[in-house]
Amino acid sequence: MKLSFLLLATLIFNPAVAQTPESRANLNAKLDQVRTQRLAVEQALIDAEKSKKSTEQQLKRLKTLQKLQTQEKALTEQRLETLEKYLKELHVRREDVQHRIDTAKVELRLRFSKLVHPLLAQNEALLRGDEGEGEKRLKEKVISSVALSQLKDLEGMYADLQDAEDIESRIEQEKQQINSLMQDISEQESLIKFHQQIRQDLTQDKHAEHLQQLEEYRKLKVSEVEIEKMVSGFQNRQIHEHEEDRKKIPFMSFRPKSLPWPMRGKVADTYGQHKDPASGLNIFKKGIEILTMSDNAPVTAVLNGKVQYSGEIAGKGKVIILEHPHSIYTIYGGLKEAYKAVGDEVKAQESLGKMESEQPLYFEIRARNVAIDPVKWLQ
């Protein structure tokens, strides 16, 4: 009857859902490669403008850039399609577990009625207390056996209820990932149009301002791409090295509105689409910024995990990246001081570092290397 935790914990890598871990990793690797190439071409455009390279060379670079941007959008759409298939599979599995629970309830009632009621009806002496000692012990043994049988069935049903909660949590995460990728695609469409505008301006010698905007945009994206590449590497290693450990831990430990905040303060910048004042472009911010007015404010882990990175990242300052079961990662950036080193095991709400006053903490949650809205998962 019971849908085991083992089955549910391995659900994320079920080939029947969408892709094997290897094929998903290949898709992510291709996306990382295209993004890296795109950033390099954007930088070449900016550098060429500063050195006054010919318009013809710039047009060639823009043509390459548009091609890379189109590839990036197509790969992101493939990731979106994969997640949508997986979400459908989760809904089917949730219905199956609910059916198991409903069936178990009916079976419990029927079995209890068949076993206990006739026993009591046939042994009124048990209620009157006038049976012999041997008969009494026999009846107590029978009733104890019936109760134990019901208890085991109840334990099985409880496990199914936990599995149902587990699936609900995973469905919510998948919805968040789909929303994230849709916003990613929206940003990419905006950038494609922007590149087309630069190409048009080049022929009219009006491109300098747009290239300055592109430079500001690129500064924002370099750290994002670096984080994605690192997490992709950590994730691939986790798949192969920690498979058995990962199976043992239920996914329901990561549920909406269940995580403690990494720092006390107010949200100064939110996850999602924003109009960037420096570049003038619509960008998709993949994390939140939390502001504190207290100097040396502690930053704490939101889940048990292991430090996979502790160091500097351009545009993000001192950063700690924690790895958690089921390919969940949390990123803590802008730290004044980091207390943890790579390989350290940390507990939820254990101190990772501290912040300066009026310096925002950058916080991000990634599920299978897709950024999801942290606020939906924090208490």
PDB file of C-alpha atoms in Angstrom, residues 72-368:
ATOM      1  CA  GLU A  72      20.117  30.578 -25.301  1.00  0.00           C
ATOM      2  CA  LYS A  73      16.386  31.255 -25.568  1.00  0.00           C
ATOM      3  CA  ALA A  74      15.788  27.908 -27.305  1.00  0.00           C
ATOM      4  CA  LEU A  75      17.715  25.994 -24.622  1.00  0.00           C
ATOM      5  CA  THR A  76      15.820  27.791 -21.862  1.00  0.00           C
ATOM      6  CA  GLU A  77      12.550  26.837 -23.558  1.00  0.00           C
ATOM      7  CA  GLN A  78      13.720  23.198 -23.568  1.00  0.00           C
ATOM      8  CA  ARG A  79      14.301  23.408 -19.818  1.00  0.00           C
ATOM      9  CA  LEU A  80      10.827  24.886 -19.433  1.00  0.00           C
ATOM     10  CA  GLU A  81       9.282  22.040 -21.437  1.00  0.00           C
ATOM     11  CA  THR A  82      11.125  19.499 -19.261  1.00  0.00           C
ATOM     12  CA  LEU A  83       9.768  21.051 -16.076  1.00  0.00           C
ATOM     13  CA  GLU A  84       6.217  21.203 -17.424  1.00  0.00           C
ATOM     14  CA  LYS A  85       6.344  17.471 -18.225  1.00  0.00           C
ATOM     15  CA  TYR A  86       7.664  16.757 -14.769  1.00  0.00           C
ATOM     16  CA  LEU A  87       4.894  18.827 -13.182  1.00  0.00           C
ATOM     17  CA  LYS A  88       2.241  16.786 -15.014  1.00  0.00           C
ATOM     18  CA  GLU A  89       3.853  13.581 -13.762  1.00  0.00           C
ATOM     19  CA  LEU A  90       3.802  14.901 -10.197  1.00  0.00           C
ATOM     20  CA  HIS A  91       0.078  15.633 -10.436  1.00  0.00           C
ATOM     21  CA  VAL A  92      -0.546  12.039 -11.567  1.00  0.00           C
ATOM     22  CA  ARG A  93       1.524  10.706  -8.678  1.00  0.00           C
ATOM     23  CA  ARG A  94      -0.299  12.925  -6.206  1.00  0.00           C
ATOM     24  CA  GLU A  95      -3.650  11.520  -7.396  1.00  0.00           C
ATOM     25  CA  ASP A  96      -2.278   7.985  -7.006  1.00  0.00           C
ATOM     26  CA  VAL A  97      -1.178   8.623  -3.415  1.00  0.00           C
ATOM     27  CA  GLN A  98      -4.525  10.238  -2.567  1.00  0.00           C
ATOM     28  CA  HIS A  99      -6.300   7.169  -3.968  1.00  0.00           C
ATOM     29  CA  ARG A 100      -4.111   4.950  -1.765  1.00  0.00           C
ATOM     30  CA  ILE A 101      -5.026   7.016   1.296  1.00  0.00           C
ATOM     31  CA  ASP A 102      -8.763   6.929   0.547  1.00  0.00           C
ATOM     32  CA  THR A 103      -8.646   3.173  -0.062  1.00  0.00           C
ATOM     33  CA  ALA A 104      -6.721   2.613   3.169  1.00  0.00           C
ATOM     34  CA  LYS A 105      -9.350   4.503   5.183  1.00  0.00           C
ATOM     35  CA  VAL A 106     -12.141   2.288   3.826  1.00  0.00           C
ATOM     36  CA  GLU A 107     -10.119  -0.895   4.395  1.00  0.00           C
ATOM     37  CA  LEU A 108      -9.365   0.080   7.989  1.00  0.00           C
ATOM     38  CA  ARG A 109     -13.030   0.663   8.805  1.00  0.00           C
ATOM     39  CA  LEU A 110     -14.138  -2.620   7.210  1.00  0.00           C
ATOM     40  CA  ARG A 111     -11.416  -4.696   8.827  1.00  0.00           C
ATOM     41  CA  PHE A 112     -12.049  -3.227  12.249  1.00  0.00           C
ATOM     42  CA  SER A 113     -15.766  -3.907  11.894  1.00  0.00           C
ATOM     43  CA  LYS A 114     -15.218  -7.507  10.743  1.00  0.00           C
ATOM     44  CA  LEU A 115     -12.691  -8.414  13.431  1.00  0.00           C
ATOM     45  CA  VAL A 116     -13.610  -6.487  16.566  1.00  0.00           C
ATOM     46  CA  HIS A 117     -17.406  -6.318  16.538  1.00  0.00           C
ATOM     47  CA  PRO A 118     -18.022 -10.093  16.132  1.00  0.00           C
ATOM     48  CA  LEU A 119     -15.386 -10.789  18.780  1.00  0.00           C
ATOM     49  CA  LEU A 120     -17.169  -8.606  21.325  1.00  0.00           C
ATOM     50  CA  ALA A 121     -20.611  -9.938  20.373  1.00  0.00           C
ATOM     51  CA  GLN A 122     -19.512 -13.568  20.783  1.00  0.00           C
ATOM     52  CA  ASN A 123     -17.838 -12.928  24.119  1.00  0.00           C
ATOM     53  CA  GLU A 124     -20.240 -10.967  26.281  1.00  0.00           C
ATOM     54  CA  ALA A 125     -18.570 -12.631  29.223  1.00  0.00           C
ATOM     55  CA  LEU A 126     -15.529 -10.489  28.518  1.00  0.00           C
ATOM     56  CA  LEU A 127     -17.585  -7.402  29.237  1.00  0.00           C
ATOM     57  CA  ARG A 128     -19.226  -8.935  32.347  1.00  0.00           C
ATOM     58  CA  GLY A 129     -15.858 -10.095  33.676  1.00  0.00           C
ATOM     59  CA  ASP A 130     -17.071 -13.584  34.679  1.00  0.00           C
ATOM     60  CA  GLU A 131     -14.948 -15.677  32.288  1.00  0.00           C
ATOM     61  CA  GLY A 132     -12.152 -17.941  33.445  1.00  0.00           C
ATOM     62  CA  GLU A 133      -8.539 -16.747  33.680  1.00  0.00           C
ATOM     63  CA  GLY A 134      -7.350 -18.811  30.698  1.00  0.00           C
ATOM     64  CA  GLU A 135     -10.244 -17.653  28.524  1.00  0.00           C
ATOM     65  CA  LYS A 136      -9.586 -14.051  29.513  1.00  0.00           C
ATOM     66  CA  ARG A 137      -5.907 -14.240  28.517  1.00  0.00           C
ATOM     67  CA  LEU A 138      -6.841 -15.806  25.170  1.00  0.00           C
ATOM     68  CA  LYS A 139      -9.332 -13.030  24.375  1.00  0.00           C
ATOM     69  CA  GLU A 140      -6.877 -10.338  25.434  1.00  0.00           C
ATOM     70  CA  LYS A 141      -4.330 -11.856  23.066  1.00  0.00           C
ATOM     71  CA  VAL A 142      -6.832 -11.835  20.183  1.00  0.00           C
ATOM     72  CA  ILE A 143      -7.802  -8.195  20.817  1.00  0.00           C
ATOM     73  CA  SER A 144      -4.121  -7.223  21.121  1.00  0.00           C
ATOM     74  CA  SER A 145      -3.403  -8.904  17.781  1.00  0.00           C
ATOM     75  CA  VAL A 146      -6.286  -7.039  16.124  1.00  0.00           C
ATOM     76  CA  ALA A 147      -5.099  -3.717  17.572  1.00  0.00           C
ATOM     77  CA  LEU A 148      -1.528  -4.348  16.376  1.00  0.00           C
ATOM     78  CA  SER A 149      -2.770  -5.105  12.865  1.00  0.00           C
ATOM     79  CA  GLN A 150      -4.725  -1.848  12.789  1.00  0.00           C
ATOM     80  CA  LEU A 151      -1.716   0.069  14.106  1.00  0.00           C
ATOM     81  CA  LYS A 152       0.486  -1.194  11.283  1.00  0.00           C
ATOM     82  CA  ASP A 153      -2.123  -0.157   8.731  1.00  0.00           C
ATOM     83  CA  LEU A 154      -2.385   3.261  10.372  1.00  0.00           C
ATOM     84  CA  GLU A 155       1.393   3.640  10.164  1.00  0.00           C
ATOM     85  CA  GLY A 156       1.249   2.826   6.464  1.00  0.00           C
ATOM     86  CA  MET A 157      -1.491   5.386   5.903  1.00  0.00           C
ATOM     87  CA  TYR A 158       0.499   7.998   7.849  1.00  0.00           C
ATOM     88  CA  ALA A 159       3.479   7.345   5.554  1.00  0.00           C
ATOM     89  CA  ASP A 160       1.221   7.902   2.539  1.00  0.00           C
ATOM     90  CA  LEU A 161       0.008  11.176   4.050  1.00  0.00           C
ATOM     91  CA  GLN A 162       3.637  12.273   4.425  1.00  0.00           C
ATOM     92  CA  ASP A 163       4.292  11.293   0.817  1.00  0.00           C
ATOM     93  CA  ALA A 164       1.294  13.364  -0.279  1.00  0.00           C
ATOM     94  CA  GLU A 165       2.707  16.402   1.543  1.00  0.00           C
ATOM     95  CA  ASP A 166       6.086  15.696  -0.047  1.00  0.00           C
ATOM     96  CA  ILE A 167       4.578  15.717  -3.531  1.00  0.00           C
ATOM     97  CA  GLU A 168       2.620  18.917  -2.806  1.00  0.00           C
ATOM     98  CA  SER A 169       5.864  20.615  -1.803  1.00  0.00           C
ATOM     99  CA  ARG A 170       7.622  19.410  -4.937  1.00  0.00           C
ATOM    100  CA  ILE A 171       4.718  20.572  -7.123  1.00  0.00           C
ATOM    101  CA  GLU A 172       4.997  24.053  -5.610  1.00  0.00           C
ATOM    102  CA  GLN A 173       8.726  24.062  -6.317  1.00  0.00           C
ATOM    103  CA  GLU A 174       8.169  23.007  -9.931  1.00  0.00           C
ATOM    104  CA  LYS A 175       5.637  25.816 -10.411  1.00  0.00           C
ATOM    105  CA  GLN A 176       8.218  28.257  -9.076  1.00  0.00           C
ATOM    106  CA  GLN A 177      10.866  26.916 -11.454  1.00  0.00           C
ATOM    107  CA  ILE A 178       8.501  27.212 -14.415  1.00  0.00           C
ATOM    108  CA  ASN A 179       7.728  30.805 -13.433  1.00  0.00           C
ATOM    109  CA  SER A 180      11.463  31.497 -13.149  1.00  0.00           C
ATOM    110  CA  LEU A 181      12.216  30.141 -16.613  1.00  0.00           C
ATOM    111  CA  MET A 182       9.310  32.087 -18.139  1.00  0.00           C
ATOM    112  CA  GLN A 183      10.786  35.283 -16.685  1.00  0.00           C
ATOM    113  CA  ASP A 184      14.198  34.242 -18.012  1.00  0.00           C
ATOM    114  CA  ILE A 185      12.716  33.851 -21.492  1.00  0.00           C
ATOM    115  CA  SER A 186      11.010  37.247 -21.219  1.00  0.00           C
ATOM    116  CA  GLU A 187      14.349  38.864 -20.370  1.00  0.00           C
ATOM    117  CA  GLN A 188      16.045  37.081 -23.269  1.00  0.00           C
ATOM    118  CA  GLU A 189      13.374  38.289 -25.706  1.00  0.00           C
ATOM    119  CA  SER A 190      13.940  41.837 -24.466  1.00  0.00           C
ATOM    120  CA  LEU A 191      17.701  41.448 -24.919  1.00  0.00           C
ATOM    121  CA  ILE A 192      17.284  40.102 -28.467  1.00  0.00           C
ATOM    122  CA  LYS A 193      15.314  43.246 -29.370  1.00  0.00           C
ATOM    123  CA  PHE A 194      17.987  45.380 -27.716  1.00  0.00           C
ATOM    124  CA  HIS A 195      20.739  43.702 -29.760  1.00  0.00           C
ATOM    125  CA  GLN A 196      18.692  44.298 -32.915  1.00  0.00           C
ATOM    126  CA  GLN A 197      18.448  47.972 -31.982  1.00  0.00           C
ATOM    127  CA  ILE A 198      22.230  48.197 -31.524  1.00  0.00           C
ATOM    128  CA  ARG A 199      22.721  46.594 -34.928  1.00  0.00           C
ATOM    129  CA  GLN A 200      20.384  49.139 -36.506  1.00  0.00           C
ATOM    130  CA  ASP A 201      22.099  52.012 -34.675  1.00  0.00           C
ATOM    131  CA  LEU A 202      25.533  50.895 -35.842  1.00  0.00           C
ATOM    132  CA  THR A 203      24.610  51.663 -39.420  1.00  0.00           C
ATOM    133  CA  GLN A 204      23.541  55.153 -38.311  1.00  0.00           C
ATOM    134  CA  ASP A 205      26.481  55.714 -35.927  1.00  0.00           C
ATOM    135  CA  LYS A 206      24.126  56.062 -32.912  1.00  0.00           C
ATOM    136  CA  HIS A 207      25.201  52.988 -31.000  1.00  0.00           C
ATOM    137  CA  ALA A 208      27.509  54.363 -28.287  1.00  0.00           C
ATOM    138  CA  GLU A 209      24.726  54.961 -25.761  1.00  0.00           C
ATOM    139  CA  HIS A 210      23.244  51.503 -26.271  1.00  0.00           C
ATOM    140  CA  LEU A 211      26.637  49.855 -25.867  1.00  0.00           C
ATOM    141  CA  GLN A 212      27.022  51.678 -22.559  1.00  0.00           C
ATOM    142  CA  GLN A 213      23.662  50.230 -21.508  1.00  0.00           C
ATOM    143  CA  LEU A 214      24.877  46.800 -22.618  1.00  0.00           C
ATOM    144  CA  GLU A 215      27.986  47.184 -20.462  1.00  0.00           C
ATOM    145  CA  GLU A 216      25.850  47.952 -17.394  1.00  0.00           C
ATOM    146  CA  TYR A 217      23.644  44.947 -18.151  1.00  0.00           C
ATOM    147  CA  ARG A 218      26.657  42.688 -18.554  1.00  0.00           C
ATOM    148  CA  LYS A 219      28.012  43.696 -15.135  1.00  0.00           C
ATOM    149  CA  LEU A 220      24.786  42.434 -13.571  1.00  0.00           C
ATOM    150  CA  LYS A 221      24.875  39.137 -15.436  1.00  0.00           C
ATOM    151  CA  VAL A 222      28.512  38.095 -15.012  1.00  0.00           C
ATOM    152  CA  SER A 223      28.056  37.105 -11.353  1.00  0.00           C
ATOM    153  CA  GLU A 224      24.766  35.368 -12.154  1.00  0.00           C
ATOM    154  CA  VAL A 225      26.373  33.211 -14.841  1.00  0.00           C
ATOM    155  CA  GLU A 226      29.330  32.416 -12.567  1.00  0.00           C
ATOM    156  CA  ILE A 227      26.971  31.221  -9.821  1.00  0.00           C
ATOM    157  CA  GLU A 228      24.982  29.116 -12.312  1.00  0.00           C
ATOM    158  CA  LYS A 229      28.150  27.443 -13.610  1.00  0.00           C
ATOM    159  CA  MET A 230      29.367  26.637 -10.096  1.00  0.00           C
ATOM    160  CA  VAL A 231      26.006  25.236  -8.998  1.00  0.00           C
ATOM    161  CA  SER A 232      25.823  23.163 -12.184  1.00  0.00           C
ATOM    162  CA  GLY A 233      29.170  21.577 -11.302  1.00  0.00           C
ATOM    163  CA  PHE A 234      28.130  20.947  -7.683  1.00  0.00           C
ATOM    164  CA  GLN A 235      24.843  19.445  -8.829  1.00  0.00           C
ATOM    165  CA  ASN A 236      26.453  17.015 -11.280  1.00  0.00           C
ATOM    166  CA  ARG A 237      28.775  15.800  -8.535  1.00  0.00           C
ATOM    167  CA  GLN A 238      25.882  15.481  -6.074  1.00  0.00           C
ATOM    168  CA  ILE A 239      23.953  13.269  -8.486  1.00  0.00           C
ATOM    169  CA  HIS A 240      26.765  10.724  -8.673  1.00  0.00           C
ATOM    170  CA  GLU A 241      28.401  10.967  -5.231  1.00  0.00           C
ATOM    171  CA  HIS A 242      25.454  11.398  -2.855  1.00  0.00           C
ATOM    172  CA  GLU A 243      22.683   9.393  -4.513  1.00  0.00           C
ATOM    173  CA  GLU A 244      22.106   6.997  -1.608  1.00  0.00           C
ATOM    174  CA  ASP A 245      22.219   9.723   1.063  1.00  0.00           C
ATOM    175  CA  ARG A 246      19.835  11.872  -0.951  1.00  0.00           C
ATOM    176  CA  LYS A 247      17.294   9.061  -1.184  1.00  0.00           C
ATOM    177  CA  LYS A 248      17.081   8.763   2.601  1.00  0.00           C
ATOM    178  CA  ILE A 249      15.958  12.353   3.213  1.00  0.00           C
ATOM    179  CA  PRO A 250      12.290  13.258   2.568  1.00  0.00           C
ATOM    180  CA  PHE A 251      11.712  16.264   0.353  1.00  0.00           C
ATOM    181  CA  MET A 252       9.076  17.628   2.733  1.00  0.00           C
ATOM    182  CA  SER A 253      11.865  19.194   4.849  1.00  0.00           C
ATOM    183  CA  PHE A 254      11.847  21.863   2.105  1.00  0.00           C
ATOM    184  CA  ARG A 255       8.291  23.206   2.030  1.00  0.00           C
ATOM    185  CA  PRO A 256       6.671  26.604   1.297  1.00  0.00           C
ATOM    186  CA  LYS A 257       6.805  29.041   4.224  1.00  0.00           C
ATOM    187  CA  SER A 258       8.925  26.587   6.229  1.00  0.00           C
ATOM    188  CA  LEU A 259      12.416  28.125   6.195  1.00  0.00           C
ATOM    189  CA  PRO A 260      13.807  30.627   8.707  1.00  0.00           C
ATOM    190  CA  TRP A 261      15.019  33.962   7.326  1.00  0.00           C
ATOM    191  CA  PRO A 262      18.789  34.146   6.793  1.00  0.00           C
ATOM    192  CA  MET A 263      18.972  37.563   8.473  1.00  0.00           C
ATOM    193  CA  ARG A 264      16.686  39.885  10.401  1.00  0.00           C
ATOM    194  CA  GLY A 265      15.830  42.954   8.343  1.00  0.00           C
ATOM    195  CA  LYS A 266      13.559  44.163   5.574  1.00  0.00           C
ATOM    196  CA  VAL A 267      13.408  43.106   1.933  1.00  0.00           C
ATOM    197  CA  ALA A 268      15.008  45.957  -0.001  1.00  0.00           C
ATOM    198  CA  ASP A 269      14.895  44.351  -3.448  1.00  0.00           C
ATOM    199  CA  THR A 270      12.593  41.590  -4.634  1.00  0.00           C
ATOM    200  CA  TYR A 271      12.835  38.561  -6.907  1.00  0.00           C
ATOM    201  CA  GLY A 272      11.453  38.896 -10.446  1.00  0.00           C
ATOM    202  CA  GLN A 273      11.303  41.362 -13.315  1.00  0.00           C
ATOM    203  CA  HIS A 274      12.715  44.852 -12.752  1.00  0.00           C
ATOM    204  CA  LYS A 275      13.569  47.871 -14.850  1.00  0.00           C
ATOM    205  CA  ASP A 276      17.288  48.328 -14.243  1.00  0.00           C
ATOM    206  CA  PRO A 277      18.040  52.065 -13.894  1.00  0.00           C
ATOM    207  CA  ALA A 278      21.683  51.736 -14.993  1.00  0.00           C
ATOM    208  CA  SER A 279      21.130  49.761 -18.212  1.00  0.00           C
ATOM    209  CA  GLY A 280      17.534  50.787 -18.899  1.00  0.00           C
ATOM    210  CA  LEU A 281      16.722  47.139 -19.643  1.00  0.00           C
ATOM    211  CA  ASN A 282      14.128  44.817 -18.160  1.00  0.00           C
ATOM    212  CA  ILE A 283      16.059  42.284 -16.110  1.00  0.00           C
ATOM    213  CA  PHE A 284      15.117  39.229 -14.101  1.00  0.00           C
ATOM    214  CA  LYS A 285      16.553  39.356 -10.576  1.00  0.00           C
ATOM    215  CA  LYS A 286      17.025  35.827  -9.307  1.00  0.00           C
ATOM    216  CA  GLY A 287      17.281  36.564  -5.602  1.00  0.00           C
ATOM    217  CA  ILE A 288      16.283  39.073  -2.949  1.00  0.00           C
ATOM    218  CA  GLU A 289      18.216  41.684  -0.992  1.00  0.00           C
ATOM    219  CA  ILE A 290      17.663  41.982   2.758  1.00  0.00           C
ATOM    220  CA  LEU A 291      18.739  45.195   4.470  1.00  0.00           C
ATOM    221  CA  THR A 292      19.712  45.557   8.115  1.00  0.00           C
ATOM    222  CA  MET A 293      20.539  48.703  10.074  1.00  0.00           C
ATOM    223  CA  SER A 294      22.626  46.726  12.585  1.00  0.00           C
ATOM    224  CA  ASP A 295      26.377  46.399  12.191  1.00  0.00           C
ATOM    225  CA  ASN A 296      27.725  42.833  12.403  1.00  0.00           C
ATOM    226  CA  ALA A 297      24.215  41.385  11.966  1.00  0.00           C
ATOM    227  CA  PRO A 298      24.463  37.560  11.852  1.00  0.00           C
ATOM    228  CA  VAL A 299      23.664  35.643   8.667  1.00  0.00           C
ATOM    229  CA  THR A 300      22.441  32.090   9.267  1.00  0.00           C
ATOM    230  CA  ALA A 301      21.761  28.975   7.194  1.00  0.00           C
ATOM    231  CA  VAL A 302      18.114  28.333   6.329  1.00  0.00           C
ATOM    232  CA  LEU A 303      18.588  24.544   6.036  1.00  0.00           C
ATOM    233  CA  ASN A 304      21.067  21.883   7.071  1.00  0.00           C
ATOM    234  CA  GLY A 305      23.710  21.698   4.387  1.00  0.00           C
ATOM    235  CA  LYS A 306      27.331  21.621   3.277  1.00  0.00           C
ATOM    236  CA  VAL A 307      29.488  24.548   2.156  1.00  0.00           C
ATOM    237  CA  GLN A 308      30.404  24.129  -1.513  1.00  0.00           C
ATOM    238  CA  TYR A 309      31.827  27.628  -2.034  1.00  0.00           C
ATOM    239  CA  SER A 310      33.176  30.343   0.235  1.00  0.00           C
ATOM    240  CA  GLY A 311      34.927  33.255  -1.431  1.00  0.00           C
ATOM    241  CA  GLU A 312      34.618  36.340  -3.620  1.00  0.00           C
ATOM    242  CA  ILE A 313      32.363  36.648  -6.667  1.00  0.00           C
ATOM    243  CA  ALA A 314      32.512  39.788  -8.810  1.00  0.00           C
ATOM    244  CA  GLY A 315      29.465  41.933  -8.164  1.00  0.00           C
ATOM    245  CA  LYS A 316      28.392  39.898  -5.123  1.00  0.00           C
ATOM    246  CA  GLY A 317      31.332  40.331  -2.715  1.00  0.00           C
ATOM    247  CA  LYS A 318      31.982  37.559  -0.187  1.00  0.00           C
ATOM    248  CA  VAL A 319      29.661  34.647  -0.971  1.00  0.00           C
ATOM    249  CA  ILE A 320      28.802  31.318   0.641  1.00  0.00           C
ATOM    250  CA  ILE A 321      26.971  28.631  -1.349  1.00  0.00           C
ATOM    251  CA  LEU A 322      25.344  25.793   0.597  1.00  0.00           C
ATOM    252  CA  GLU A 323      24.313  22.467  -0.905  1.00  0.00           C
ATOM    253  CA  HIS A 324      21.230  20.691   0.465  1.00  0.00           C
ATOM    254  CA  PRO A 325      19.555  17.371  -0.421  1.00  0.00           C
ATOM    255  CA  HIS A 326      17.497  17.031  -3.615  1.00  0.00           C
ATOM    256  CA  SER A 327      19.654  19.520  -5.598  1.00  0.00           C
ATOM    257  CA  ILE A 328      18.616  22.522  -3.496  1.00  0.00           C
ATOM    258  CA  TYR A 329      21.207  25.315  -3.127  1.00  0.00           C
ATOM    259  CA  THR A 330      21.150  28.529  -1.116  1.00  0.00           C
ATOM    260  CA  ILE A 331      23.401  31.512  -1.879  1.00  0.00           C
ATOM    261  CA  TYR A 332      24.382  34.198   0.636  1.00  0.00           C
ATOM    262  CA  GLY A 333      26.201  37.213  -0.862  1.00  0.00           C
ATOM    263  CA  GLY A 334      27.598  40.580   0.215  1.00  0.00           C
ATOM    264  CA  LEU A 335      28.968  39.259   3.514  1.00  0.00           C
ATOM    265  CA  LYS A 336      31.261  41.461   5.578  1.00  0.00           C
ATOM    266  CA  GLU A 337      32.887  38.316   6.927  1.00  0.00           C
ATOM    267  CA  ALA A 338      32.383  34.619   6.158  1.00  0.00           C
ATOM    268  CA  TYR A 339      32.894  32.115   8.980  1.00  0.00           C
ATOM    269  CA  LYS A 340      32.663  28.890   6.997  1.00  0.00           C
ATOM    270  CA  ALA A 341      35.025  27.123   4.601  1.00  0.00           C
ATOM    271  CA  VAL A 342      34.412  24.675   1.757  1.00  0.00           C
ATOM    272  CA  GLY A 343      33.476  21.261   3.129  1.00  0.00           C
ATOM    273  CA  ASP A 344      32.015  22.515   6.409  1.00  0.00           C
ATOM    274  CA  GLU A 345      28.737  20.895   7.473  1.00  0.00           C
ATOM    275  CA  VAL A 346      26.227  23.398   8.875  1.00  0.00           C
ATOM    276  CA  LYS A 347      22.909  23.133  10.680  1.00  0.00           C
ATOM    277  CA  ALA A 348      19.809  25.226  10.034  1.00  0.00           C
ATOM    278  CA  GLN A 349      20.114  28.628  11.757  1.00  0.00           C
ATOM    279  CA  GLU A 350      23.849  28.156  12.332  1.00  0.00           C
ATOM    280  CA  SER A 351      25.859  31.344  11.756  1.00  0.00           C
ATOM    281  CA  LEU A 352      27.587  31.624   8.368  1.00  0.00           C
ATOM    282  CA  GLY A 353      28.960  35.148   8.670  1.00  0.00           C
ATOM    283  CA  LYS A 354      28.021  38.739   9.417  1.00  0.00           C
ATOM    284  CA  MET A 355      26.943  41.897   7.576  1.00  0.00           C
ATOM    285  CA  GLU A 356      27.770  45.574   7.693  1.00  0.00           C
ATOM    286  CA  SER A 357      24.961  47.980   8.505  1.00  0.00           C
ATOM    287  CA  GLU A 358      23.121  49.317   5.442  1.00  0.00           C
ATOM    288  CA  GLN A 359      24.821  46.662   3.304  1.00  0.00           C
ATOM    289  CA  PRO A 360      22.187  44.352   1.762  1.00  0.00           C
ATOM    290  CA  LEU A 361      22.474  40.594   2.020  1.00  0.00           C
ATOM    291  CA  TYR A 362      21.905  38.943  -1.350  1.00  0.00           C
ATOM    292  CA  PHE A 363      19.960  35.703  -0.847  1.00  0.00           C
ATOM    293  CA  GLU A 364      19.004  33.186  -3.502  1.00  0.00           C
ATOM    294  CA  ILE A 365      17.460  29.706  -3.568  1.00  0.00           C
ATOM    295  CA  ARG A 366      18.124  27.395  -6.502  1.00  0.00           C
ATOM    296  CA  ALA A 367      16.282  24.146  -7.179  1.00  0.00           C
ATOM    297  CA  ARG A 368      18.076  22.036  -9.807  1.00  0.00           C
TER     298      ARG A 368
END
